[in-house]
PDB file of C-alpha atoms in Angstrom:
ATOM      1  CA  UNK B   1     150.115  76.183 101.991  1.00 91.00           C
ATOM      2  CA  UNK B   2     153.074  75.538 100.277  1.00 93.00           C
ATOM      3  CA  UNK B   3     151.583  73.220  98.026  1.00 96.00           C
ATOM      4  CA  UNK B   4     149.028  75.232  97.131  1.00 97.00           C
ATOM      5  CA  UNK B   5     151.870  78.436  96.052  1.00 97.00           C
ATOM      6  CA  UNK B   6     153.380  75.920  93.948  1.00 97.00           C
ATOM      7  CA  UNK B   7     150.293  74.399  91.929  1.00 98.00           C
ATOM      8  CA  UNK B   8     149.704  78.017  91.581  1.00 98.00           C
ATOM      9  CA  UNK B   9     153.086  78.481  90.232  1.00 97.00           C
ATOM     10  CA  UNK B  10     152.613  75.800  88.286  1.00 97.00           C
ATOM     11  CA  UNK B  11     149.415  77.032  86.197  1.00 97.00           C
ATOM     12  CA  UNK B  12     151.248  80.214  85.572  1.00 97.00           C
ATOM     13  CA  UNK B  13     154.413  78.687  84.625  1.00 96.00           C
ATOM     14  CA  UNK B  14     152.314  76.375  82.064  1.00 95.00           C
ATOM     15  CA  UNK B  15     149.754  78.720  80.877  1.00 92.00           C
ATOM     16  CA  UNK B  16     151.914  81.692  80.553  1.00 92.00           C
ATOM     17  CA  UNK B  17     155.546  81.192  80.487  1.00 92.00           C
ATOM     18  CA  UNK B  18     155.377  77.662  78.377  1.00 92.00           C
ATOM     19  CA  UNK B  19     153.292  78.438  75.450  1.00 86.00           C
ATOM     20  CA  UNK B  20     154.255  78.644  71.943  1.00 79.00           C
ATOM     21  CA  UNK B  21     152.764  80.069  68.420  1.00 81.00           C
ATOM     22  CA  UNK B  22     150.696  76.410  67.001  1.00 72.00           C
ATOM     23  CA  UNK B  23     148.980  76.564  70.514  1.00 73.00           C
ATOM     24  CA  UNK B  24     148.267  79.999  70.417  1.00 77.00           C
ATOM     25  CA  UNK B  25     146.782  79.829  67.041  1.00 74.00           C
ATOM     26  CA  UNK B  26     145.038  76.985  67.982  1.00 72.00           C
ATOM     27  CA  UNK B  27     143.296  78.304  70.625  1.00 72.00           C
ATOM     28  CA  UNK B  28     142.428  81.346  68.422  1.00 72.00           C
ATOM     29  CA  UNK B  29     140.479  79.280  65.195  1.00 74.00           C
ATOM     30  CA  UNK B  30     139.904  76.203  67.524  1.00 74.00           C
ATOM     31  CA  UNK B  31     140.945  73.980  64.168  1.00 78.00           C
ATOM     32  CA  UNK B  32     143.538  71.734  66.102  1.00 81.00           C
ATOM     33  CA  UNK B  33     142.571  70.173  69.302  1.00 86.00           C
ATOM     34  CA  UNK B  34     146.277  68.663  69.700  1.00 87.00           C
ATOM     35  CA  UNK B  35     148.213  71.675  70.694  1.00 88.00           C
ATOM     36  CA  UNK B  36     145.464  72.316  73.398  1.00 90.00           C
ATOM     37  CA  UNK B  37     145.601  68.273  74.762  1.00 92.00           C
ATOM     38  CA  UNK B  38     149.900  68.733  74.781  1.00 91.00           C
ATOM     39  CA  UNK B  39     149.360  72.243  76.557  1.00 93.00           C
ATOM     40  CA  UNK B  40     146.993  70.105  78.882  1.00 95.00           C
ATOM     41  CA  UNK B  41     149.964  67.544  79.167  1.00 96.00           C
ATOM     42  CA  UNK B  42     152.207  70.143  80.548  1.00 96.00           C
ATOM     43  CA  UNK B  43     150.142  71.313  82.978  1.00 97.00           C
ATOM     44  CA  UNK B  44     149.527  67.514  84.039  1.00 98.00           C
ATOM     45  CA  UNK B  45     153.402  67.119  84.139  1.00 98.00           C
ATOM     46  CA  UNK B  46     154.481  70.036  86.140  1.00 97.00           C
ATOM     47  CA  UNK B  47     151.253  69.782  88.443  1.00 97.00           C
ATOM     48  CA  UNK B  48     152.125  66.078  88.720  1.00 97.00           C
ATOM     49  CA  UNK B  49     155.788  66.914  89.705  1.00 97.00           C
ATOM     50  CA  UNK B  50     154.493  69.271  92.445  1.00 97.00           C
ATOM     51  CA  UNK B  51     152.678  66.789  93.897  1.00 97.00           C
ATOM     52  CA  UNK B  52     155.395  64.034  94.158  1.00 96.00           C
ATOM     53  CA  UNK B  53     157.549  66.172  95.745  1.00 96.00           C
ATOM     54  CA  UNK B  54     154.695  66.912  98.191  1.00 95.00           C
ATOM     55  CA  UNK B  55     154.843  63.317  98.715  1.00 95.00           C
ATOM     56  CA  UNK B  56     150.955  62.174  97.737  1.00 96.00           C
ATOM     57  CA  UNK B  57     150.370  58.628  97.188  1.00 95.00           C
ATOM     58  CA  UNK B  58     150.307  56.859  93.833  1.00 95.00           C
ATOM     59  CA  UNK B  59     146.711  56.626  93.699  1.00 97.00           C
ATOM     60  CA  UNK B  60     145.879  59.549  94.673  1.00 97.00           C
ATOM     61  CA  UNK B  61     148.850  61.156  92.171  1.00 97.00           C
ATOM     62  CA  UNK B  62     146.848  59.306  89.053  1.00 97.00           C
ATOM     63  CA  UNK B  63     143.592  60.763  89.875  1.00 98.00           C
ATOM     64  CA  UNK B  64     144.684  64.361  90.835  1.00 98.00           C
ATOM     65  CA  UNK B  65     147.204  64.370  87.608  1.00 98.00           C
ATOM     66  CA  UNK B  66     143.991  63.168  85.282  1.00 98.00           C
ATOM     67  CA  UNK B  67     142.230  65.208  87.177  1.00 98.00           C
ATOM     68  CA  UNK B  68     144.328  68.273  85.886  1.00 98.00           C
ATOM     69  CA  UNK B  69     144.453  67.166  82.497  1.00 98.00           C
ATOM     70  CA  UNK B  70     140.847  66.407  81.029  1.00 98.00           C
ATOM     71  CA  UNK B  71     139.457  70.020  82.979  1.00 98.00           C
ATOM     72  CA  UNK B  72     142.895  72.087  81.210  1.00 97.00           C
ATOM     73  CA  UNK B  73     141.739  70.125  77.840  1.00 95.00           C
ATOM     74  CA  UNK B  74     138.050  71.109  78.165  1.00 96.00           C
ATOM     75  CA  UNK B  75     138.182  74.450  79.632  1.00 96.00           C
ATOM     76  CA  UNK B  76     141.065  75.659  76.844  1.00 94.00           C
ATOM     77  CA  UNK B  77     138.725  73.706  74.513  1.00 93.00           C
ATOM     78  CA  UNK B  78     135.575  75.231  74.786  1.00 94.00           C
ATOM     79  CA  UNK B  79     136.916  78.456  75.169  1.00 93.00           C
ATOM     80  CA  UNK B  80     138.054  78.034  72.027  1.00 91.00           C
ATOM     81  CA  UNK B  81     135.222  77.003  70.400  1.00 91.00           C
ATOM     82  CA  UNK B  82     133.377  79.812  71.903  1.00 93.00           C
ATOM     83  CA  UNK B  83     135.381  82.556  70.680  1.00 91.00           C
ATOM     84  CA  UNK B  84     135.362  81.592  67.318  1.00 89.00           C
ATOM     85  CA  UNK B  85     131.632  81.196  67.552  1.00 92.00           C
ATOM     86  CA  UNK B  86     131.727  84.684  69.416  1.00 93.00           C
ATOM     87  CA  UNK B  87     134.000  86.791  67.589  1.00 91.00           C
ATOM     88  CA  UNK B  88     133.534  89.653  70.152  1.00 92.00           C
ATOM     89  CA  UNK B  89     134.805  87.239  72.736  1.00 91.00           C
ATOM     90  CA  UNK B  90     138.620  86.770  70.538  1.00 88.00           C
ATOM     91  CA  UNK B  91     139.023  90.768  70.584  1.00 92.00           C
ATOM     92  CA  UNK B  92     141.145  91.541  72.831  1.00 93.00           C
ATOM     93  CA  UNK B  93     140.085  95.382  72.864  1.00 95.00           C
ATOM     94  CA  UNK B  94     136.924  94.485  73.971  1.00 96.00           C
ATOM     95  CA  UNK B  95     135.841  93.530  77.475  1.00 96.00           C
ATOM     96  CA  UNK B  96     133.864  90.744  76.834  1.00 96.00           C
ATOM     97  CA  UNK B  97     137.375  89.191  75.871  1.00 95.00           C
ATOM     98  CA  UNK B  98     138.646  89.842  79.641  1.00 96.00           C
ATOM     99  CA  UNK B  99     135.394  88.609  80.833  1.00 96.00           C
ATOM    100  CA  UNK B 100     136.092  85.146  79.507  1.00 96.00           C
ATOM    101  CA  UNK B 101     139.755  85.038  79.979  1.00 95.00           C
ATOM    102  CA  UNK B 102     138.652  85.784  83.399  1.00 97.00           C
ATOM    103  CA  UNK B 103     136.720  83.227  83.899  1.00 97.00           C
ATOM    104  CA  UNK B 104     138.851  80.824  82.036  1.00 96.00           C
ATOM    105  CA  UNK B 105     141.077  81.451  84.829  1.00 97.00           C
ATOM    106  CA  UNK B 106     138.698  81.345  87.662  1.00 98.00           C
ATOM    107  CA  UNK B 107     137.701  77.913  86.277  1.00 98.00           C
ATOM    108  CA  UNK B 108     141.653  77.066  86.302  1.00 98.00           C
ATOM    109  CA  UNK B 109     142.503  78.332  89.693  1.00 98.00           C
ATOM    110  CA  UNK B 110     139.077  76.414  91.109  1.00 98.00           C
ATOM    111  CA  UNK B 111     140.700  72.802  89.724  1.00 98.00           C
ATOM    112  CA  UNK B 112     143.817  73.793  91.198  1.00 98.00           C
ATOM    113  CA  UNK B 113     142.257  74.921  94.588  1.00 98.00           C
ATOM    114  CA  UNK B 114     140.504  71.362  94.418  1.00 98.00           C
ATOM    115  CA  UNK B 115     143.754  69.246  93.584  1.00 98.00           C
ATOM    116  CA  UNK B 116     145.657  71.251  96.250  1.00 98.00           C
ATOM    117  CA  UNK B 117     142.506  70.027  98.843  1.00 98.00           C
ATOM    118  CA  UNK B 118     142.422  66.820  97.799  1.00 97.00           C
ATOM    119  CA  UNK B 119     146.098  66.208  98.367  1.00 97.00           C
ATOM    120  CA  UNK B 120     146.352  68.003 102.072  1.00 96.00           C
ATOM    121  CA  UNK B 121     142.887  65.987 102.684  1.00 91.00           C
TER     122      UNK B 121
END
């Protein structure tokens, strides 16, 4: 269980805590797909960390680490693409911007659920 508290911790400390303004812009007009891949990156890095302290094998580290890095890209990425497409889905006064930040997250916490199962497996 302990893992699993700190891949959490780690998704919050990545997506929340260590973010800054070019990543938040691009994720707004979806013009840049670099800030999104080095966001990606840190969540690779500190989800990586976790999981060498845990103590999982090399192999297994690679796979779970890529793992965590191509689904942050893509999900970040095509949420971005969809809110510009969807300009009701970028205002955050309305709910159908919660809806998709919801399931953004959802979609997150799933990978990390999976990485976390794959490692105690």
């Amino acid at each position: 269980m302990l893992l699993l508290v700190g891949l959490l911790a780690c998704h919050y400390l990545a997506d929340f805590c260590l973010t800054w303004p070019a990543l938040i812009q691009s994720k707004a007009d979806a013009r840049s797909i670099r800030p999104i891949l080095l966001h990606a990156g840190v969540h690779a890095v500190l989800m990586g960390c976790c999981l060498l302290v845990y103590g999982v094998d090399a192999r297994l580290f690679l796979i779970l680490t890529l793992l965590e890095l191509i689904t942050h890209f893509l999900i970040d990425t095509i949420k971005a693409h969809v809110s510009v497409r969807f300009p009701l889905l970028a205002d955050i006064k309305q709910k159908a911007y919660w809806v998709l930040f919801g399931l953004d997250q959802l979609l997150h916490q799933m990978v990390v659920v999976a990485i976390w199962y794959a490692a105690v497996s």
